PDB file of C-alpha atoms in Angstrom:
ATOM      1  CA  UNK A   1     -18.150 -17.270 -22.461  1.00  0.00           C
ATOM      2  CA  UNK A   2     -14.481 -16.428 -22.981  1.00  0.00           C
ATOM      3  CA  UNK A   3     -12.358 -16.487 -19.834  1.00  0.00           C
ATOM      4  CA  UNK A   4      -8.765 -16.273 -18.723  1.00  0.00           C
ATOM      5  CA  UNK A   5      -7.039 -16.702 -15.403  1.00  0.00           C
ATOM      6  CA  UNK A   6      -4.124 -14.484 -14.481  1.00  0.00           C
ATOM      7  CA  UNK A   7      -1.738 -14.307 -11.572  1.00  0.00           C
ATOM      8  CA  UNK A   8      -1.775 -11.037  -9.633  1.00  0.00           C
ATOM      9  CA  UNK A   9      -0.151  -9.780  -6.428  1.00  0.00           C
ATOM     10  CA  UNK A  10      -3.347 -10.757  -4.578  1.00  0.00           C
ATOM     11  CA  UNK A  11      -3.673 -14.221  -6.117  1.00  0.00           C
ATOM     12  CA  UNK A  12      -5.207 -15.779  -9.199  1.00  0.00           C
ATOM     13  CA  UNK A  13      -8.052 -13.926 -10.903  1.00  0.00           C
ATOM     14  CA  UNK A  14     -10.471 -15.555 -13.346  1.00  0.00           C
ATOM     15  CA  UNK A  15     -11.790 -13.018 -15.859  1.00  0.00           C
ATOM     16  CA  UNK A  16     -14.987 -13.748 -17.793  1.00  0.00           C
ATOM     17  CA  UNK A  17     -16.420 -11.735 -20.679  1.00  0.00           C
ATOM     18  CA  UNK A  18     -19.213 -12.029 -23.160  1.00  0.00           C
ATOM     19  CA  UNK A  19     -18.901 -10.696 -26.708  1.00  0.00           C
ATOM     20  CA  UNK A  20     -19.050  -7.050 -25.613  1.00  0.00           C
ATOM     21  CA  UNK A  21     -18.544  -6.695 -21.834  1.00  0.00           C
ATOM     22  CA  UNK A  22     -16.559  -7.800 -18.834  1.00  0.00           C
ATOM     23  CA  UNK A  23     -18.956  -9.943 -16.805  1.00  0.00           C
ATOM     24  CA  UNK A  24     -16.956 -11.226 -13.827  1.00  0.00           C
ATOM     25  CA  UNK A  25     -13.668 -11.303 -11.966  1.00  0.00           C
ATOM     26  CA  UNK A  26     -13.358 -14.135  -9.469  1.00  0.00           C
ATOM     27  CA  UNK A  27     -10.694 -15.031  -6.929  1.00  0.00           C
ATOM     28  CA  UNK A  28      -9.617 -18.592  -7.723  1.00  0.00           C
ATOM     29  CA  UNK A  29      -6.959 -20.980  -6.427  1.00  0.00           C
ATOM     30  CA  UNK A  30      -5.406 -22.113  -9.699  1.00  0.00           C
ATOM     31  CA  UNK A  31      -4.725 -20.923 -13.220  1.00  0.00           C
ATOM     32  CA  UNK A  32      -6.671 -22.525 -16.057  1.00  0.00           C
ATOM     33  CA  UNK A  33      -5.787 -22.007 -19.701  1.00  0.00           C
ATOM     34  CA  UNK A  34      -8.366 -20.157 -21.774  1.00  0.00           C
ATOM     35  CA  UNK A  35      -9.695 -21.776 -24.887  1.00  0.00           C
ATOM     36  CA  UNK A  36     -10.373 -18.506 -26.692  1.00  0.00           C
ATOM     37  CA  UNK A  37      -8.716 -15.139 -26.071  1.00  0.00           C
ATOM     38  CA  UNK A  38     -10.836 -12.361 -27.532  1.00  0.00           C
ATOM     39  CA  UNK A  39      -9.713  -8.763 -28.023  1.00  0.00           C
ATOM     40  CA  UNK A  40     -11.865  -7.743 -25.060  1.00  0.00           C
ATOM     41  CA  UNK A  41     -10.381 -10.420 -22.819  1.00  0.00           C
ATOM     42  CA  UNK A  42      -6.864  -9.312 -23.775  1.00  0.00           C
ATOM     43  CA  UNK A  43      -7.838  -5.682 -23.014  1.00  0.00           C
ATOM     44  CA  UNK A  44      -9.132  -6.608 -19.544  1.00  0.00           C
ATOM     45  CA  UNK A  45      -5.960  -8.573 -18.765  1.00  0.00           C
ATOM     46  CA  UNK A  46      -3.816  -5.658 -19.964  1.00  0.00           C
ATOM     47  CA  UNK A  47      -5.699  -3.105 -17.846  1.00  0.00           C
ATOM     48  CA  UNK A  48      -5.509  -5.286 -14.735  1.00  0.00           C
ATOM     49  CA  UNK A  49      -1.766  -5.859 -15.265  1.00  0.00           C
ATOM     50  CA  UNK A  50      -1.263  -2.087 -15.650  1.00  0.00           C
ATOM     51  CA  UNK A  51      -3.287  -1.467 -12.471  1.00  0.00           C
ATOM     52  CA  UNK A  52      -1.204  -3.915 -10.457  1.00  0.00           C
ATOM     53  CA  UNK A  53       2.010  -2.407 -11.898  1.00  0.00           C
ATOM     54  CA  UNK A  54       0.883   1.036 -10.679  1.00  0.00           C
ATOM     55  CA  UNK A  55       0.443   2.379 -14.210  1.00  0.00           C
ATOM     56  CA  UNK A  56      -3.373   2.611 -14.327  1.00  0.00           C
ATOM     57  CA  UNK A  57      -5.871   4.290 -12.033  1.00  0.00           C
ATOM     58  CA  UNK A  58      -8.974   4.151 -14.250  1.00  0.00           C
ATOM     59  CA  UNK A  59     -10.414   1.206 -16.109  1.00  0.00           C
ATOM     60  CA  UNK A  60     -11.922   1.686 -19.555  1.00  0.00           C
ATOM     61  CA  UNK A  61     -13.168  -1.796 -20.436  1.00  0.00           C
ATOM     62  CA  UNK A  62     -16.953  -2.032 -20.822  1.00  0.00           C
ATOM     63  CA  UNK A  63     -18.701  -3.837 -17.974  1.00  0.00           C
ATOM     64  CA  UNK A  64     -22.164  -5.319 -17.682  1.00  0.00           C
ATOM     65  CA  UNK A  65     -23.428  -6.620 -14.369  1.00  0.00           C
ATOM     66  CA  UNK A  66     -26.446  -8.716 -13.581  1.00  0.00           C
ATOM     67  CA  UNK A  67     -28.195  -7.910 -10.321  1.00  0.00           C
ATOM     68  CA  UNK A  68     -31.143  -6.183  -8.699  1.00  0.00           C
ATOM     69  CA  UNK A  69     -31.823  -2.488  -9.292  1.00  0.00           C
ATOM     70  CA  UNK A  70     -30.511  -1.788  -5.777  1.00  0.00           C
ATOM     71  CA  UNK A  71     -27.295  -3.747  -6.344  1.00  0.00           C
ATOM     72  CA  UNK A  72     -26.701  -1.996  -9.655  1.00  0.00           C
ATOM     73  CA  UNK A  73     -27.175   1.405  -7.973  1.00  0.00           C
ATOM     74  CA  UNK A  74     -24.603   0.459  -5.315  1.00  0.00           C
ATOM     75  CA  UNK A  75     -22.126  -0.851  -7.901  1.00  0.00           C
ATOM     76  CA  UNK A  76     -22.537   2.286 -10.023  1.00  0.00           C
ATOM     77  CA  UNK A  77     -21.972   4.528  -7.004  1.00  0.00           C
ATOM     78  CA  UNK A  78     -18.823   2.549  -6.116  1.00  0.00           C
ATOM     79  CA  UNK A  79     -17.389   3.391  -9.510  1.00  0.00           C
ATOM     80  CA  UNK A  80     -17.513   7.104  -8.647  1.00  0.00           C
ATOM     81  CA  UNK A  81     -15.131   6.663  -5.696  1.00  0.00           C
ATOM     82  CA  UNK A  82     -11.723   7.877  -6.786  1.00  0.00           C
ATOM     83  CA  UNK A  83      -8.539   5.838  -6.831  1.00  0.00           C
ATOM     84  CA  UNK A  84      -6.915   5.928  -3.389  1.00  0.00           C
ATOM     85  CA  UNK A  85     -10.111   7.085  -1.682  1.00  0.00           C
ATOM     86  CA  UNK A  86     -12.703   5.238   0.352  1.00  0.00           C
ATOM     87  CA  UNK A  87     -16.225   5.643   1.689  1.00  0.00           C
ATOM     88  CA  UNK A  88     -18.162   3.998   4.455  1.00  0.00           C
ATOM     89  CA  UNK A  89     -21.122   1.721   3.834  1.00  0.00           C
ATOM     90  CA  UNK A  90     -23.289   4.483   5.357  1.00  0.00           C
ATOM     91  CA  UNK A  91     -21.880   7.180   3.068  1.00  0.00           C
ATOM     92  CA  UNK A  92     -22.511   4.971   0.053  1.00  0.00           C
ATOM     93  CA  UNK A  93     -26.091   4.352   1.251  1.00  0.00           C
ATOM     94  CA  UNK A  94     -26.606   8.133   1.455  1.00  0.00           C
ATOM     95  CA  UNK A  95     -25.073   8.578  -2.013  1.00  0.00           C
ATOM     96  CA  UNK A  96     -27.750   6.316  -3.508  1.00  0.00           C
ATOM     97  CA  UNK A  97     -30.475   8.100  -1.502  1.00  0.00           C
ATOM     98  CA  UNK A  98     -31.081   5.121   0.798  1.00  0.00           C
ATOM     99  CA  UNK A  99     -29.439   6.376   4.039  1.00  0.00           C
ATOM    100  CA  UNK A 100     -30.766   3.589   6.258  1.00  0.00           C
ATOM    101  CA  UNK A 101     -29.733   0.804   3.882  1.00  0.00           C
ATOM    102  CA  UNK A 102     -26.068   0.583   4.922  1.00  0.00           C
ATOM    103  CA  UNK A 103     -26.362  -3.124   5.744  1.00  0.00           C
ATOM    104  CA  UNK A 104     -27.939  -3.814   2.359  1.00  0.00           C
ATOM    105  CA  UNK A 105     -25.098  -1.808   0.789  1.00  0.00           C
ATOM    106  CA  UNK A 106     -22.676  -4.167   2.535  1.00  0.00           C
ATOM    107  CA  UNK A 107     -24.502  -7.186   1.121  1.00  0.00           C
ATOM    108  CA  UNK A 108     -24.460  -5.644  -2.383  1.00  0.00           C
ATOM    109  CA  UNK A 109     -20.713  -5.058  -2.028  1.00  0.00           C
ATOM    110  CA  UNK A 110     -20.290  -8.740  -1.195  1.00  0.00           C
ATOM    111  CA  UNK A 111     -22.203  -9.715  -4.349  1.00  0.00           C
ATOM    112  CA  UNK A 112     -20.168  -7.447  -6.659  1.00  0.00           C
ATOM    113  CA  UNK A 113     -19.288  -9.656  -9.657  1.00  0.00           C
ATOM    114  CA  UNK A 114     -16.397  -7.447 -10.824  1.00  0.00           C
ATOM    115  CA  UNK A 115     -14.152  -6.634  -7.840  1.00  0.00           C
ATOM    116  CA  UNK A 116     -11.184  -4.327  -8.403  1.00  0.00           C
ATOM    117  CA  UNK A 117     -12.734  -2.709 -11.500  1.00  0.00           C
ATOM    118  CA  UNK A 118     -15.954  -2.027  -9.602  1.00  0.00           C
ATOM    119  CA  UNK A 119     -13.976  -1.046  -6.492  1.00  0.00           C
ATOM    120  CA  UNK A 120     -15.855  -2.592  -3.566  1.00  0.00           C
ATOM    121  CA  UNK A 121     -12.522  -2.700  -1.728  1.00  0.00           C
ATOM    122  CA  UNK A 122     -12.884   1.090  -1.290  1.00  0.00           C
ATOM    123  CA  UNK A 123     -15.916   0.639   0.979  1.00  0.00           C
ATOM    124  CA  UNK A 124     -15.170   0.432   4.700  1.00  0.00           C
ATOM    125  CA  UNK A 125     -17.162   0.004   7.856  1.00  0.00           C
ATOM    126  CA  UNK A 126     -17.370   2.995  10.185  1.00  0.00           C
ATOM    127  CA  UNK A 127     -15.493   0.985  12.822  1.00  0.00           C
ATOM    128  CA  UNK A 128     -12.947  -0.757  10.657  1.00  0.00           C
ATOM    129  CA  UNK A 129     -12.058  -2.396   7.402  1.00  0.00           C
ATOM    130  CA  UNK A 130     -15.287  -4.282   6.728  1.00  0.00           C
ATOM    131  CA  UNK A 131     -15.410  -7.464   4.692  1.00  0.00           C
ATOM    132  CA  UNK A 132     -14.255  -8.330   1.198  1.00  0.00           C
ATOM    133  CA  UNK A 133     -15.156 -11.192  -1.133  1.00  0.00           C
ATOM    134  CA  UNK A 134     -11.487 -12.084  -1.608  1.00  0.00           C
ATOM    135  CA  UNK A 135     -10.652 -11.709   2.083  1.00  0.00           C
ATOM    136  CA  UNK A 136      -9.642  -8.741   4.209  1.00  0.00           C
ATOM    137  CA  UNK A 137      -5.943  -9.266   3.442  1.00  0.00           C
ATOM    138  CA  UNK A 138      -6.587  -8.651  -0.255  1.00  0.00           C
ATOM    139  CA  UNK A 139      -8.699  -5.591   0.568  1.00  0.00           C
ATOM    140  CA  UNK A 140      -5.884  -4.132   2.676  1.00  0.00           C
ATOM    141  CA  UNK A 141      -3.365  -4.802  -0.102  1.00  0.00           C
ATOM    142  CA  UNK A 142      -5.549  -3.050  -2.704  1.00  0.00           C
ATOM    143  CA  UNK A 143      -6.116  -0.021  -0.468  1.00  0.00           C
ATOM    144  CA  UNK A 144      -2.401   0.262   0.350  1.00  0.00           C
ATOM    145  CA  UNK A 145      -1.481  -0.160  -3.332  1.00  0.00           C
ATOM    146  CA  UNK A 146      -3.815   2.671  -4.323  1.00  0.00           C
ATOM    147  CA  UNK A 147      -2.698   4.911  -1.459  1.00  0.00           C
ATOM    148  CA  UNK A 148       0.975   4.515  -2.430  1.00  0.00           C
ATOM    149  CA  UNK A 149       0.189   5.401  -6.019  1.00  0.00           C
ATOM    150  CA  UNK A 150      -1.965   8.374  -4.980  1.00  0.00           C
ATOM    151  CA  UNK A 151       0.822   9.725  -2.780  1.00  0.00           C
ATOM    152  CA  UNK A 152       3.380   9.198  -5.550  1.00  0.00           C
ATOM    153  CA  UNK A 153       1.205  11.100  -8.056  1.00  0.00           C
ATOM    154  CA  UNK A 154       0.658  13.999  -5.639  1.00  0.00           C
ATOM    155  CA  UNK A 155       4.413  14.692  -5.422  1.00  0.00           C
TER     156      UNK A 155
END
């Protein structure tokens, strides 16, 4: 599958696509050169660069995730959370009509194969930040980045 690794303000990101969809974004420690840059891969890189530059709040690249029906429901619900907003694990569980499944929602967030674009960083615990696959520092950066942009756009 085509892949590329880019540098971002929160570290290196490895982007993987198939012929038609974004399949994964992973936090990695080093940049590796891609063998084949497809039009889709270039589009994903461009959208992520625009996001980090504060010029994009919605992603348009097609995504396809592999997971259980429950995980897919959680990931789909995450995509409805607006830029600069957040929800608790419990609120997300209620949104998918599984109000007692907040812990399972947390586990599904941790298994999200496409962080940033499927915005698991926007999900918080009721008593704090909650976890993040890339680390809490990256989650805080993403939330602050989006909040700054939201405030700028409201002026």
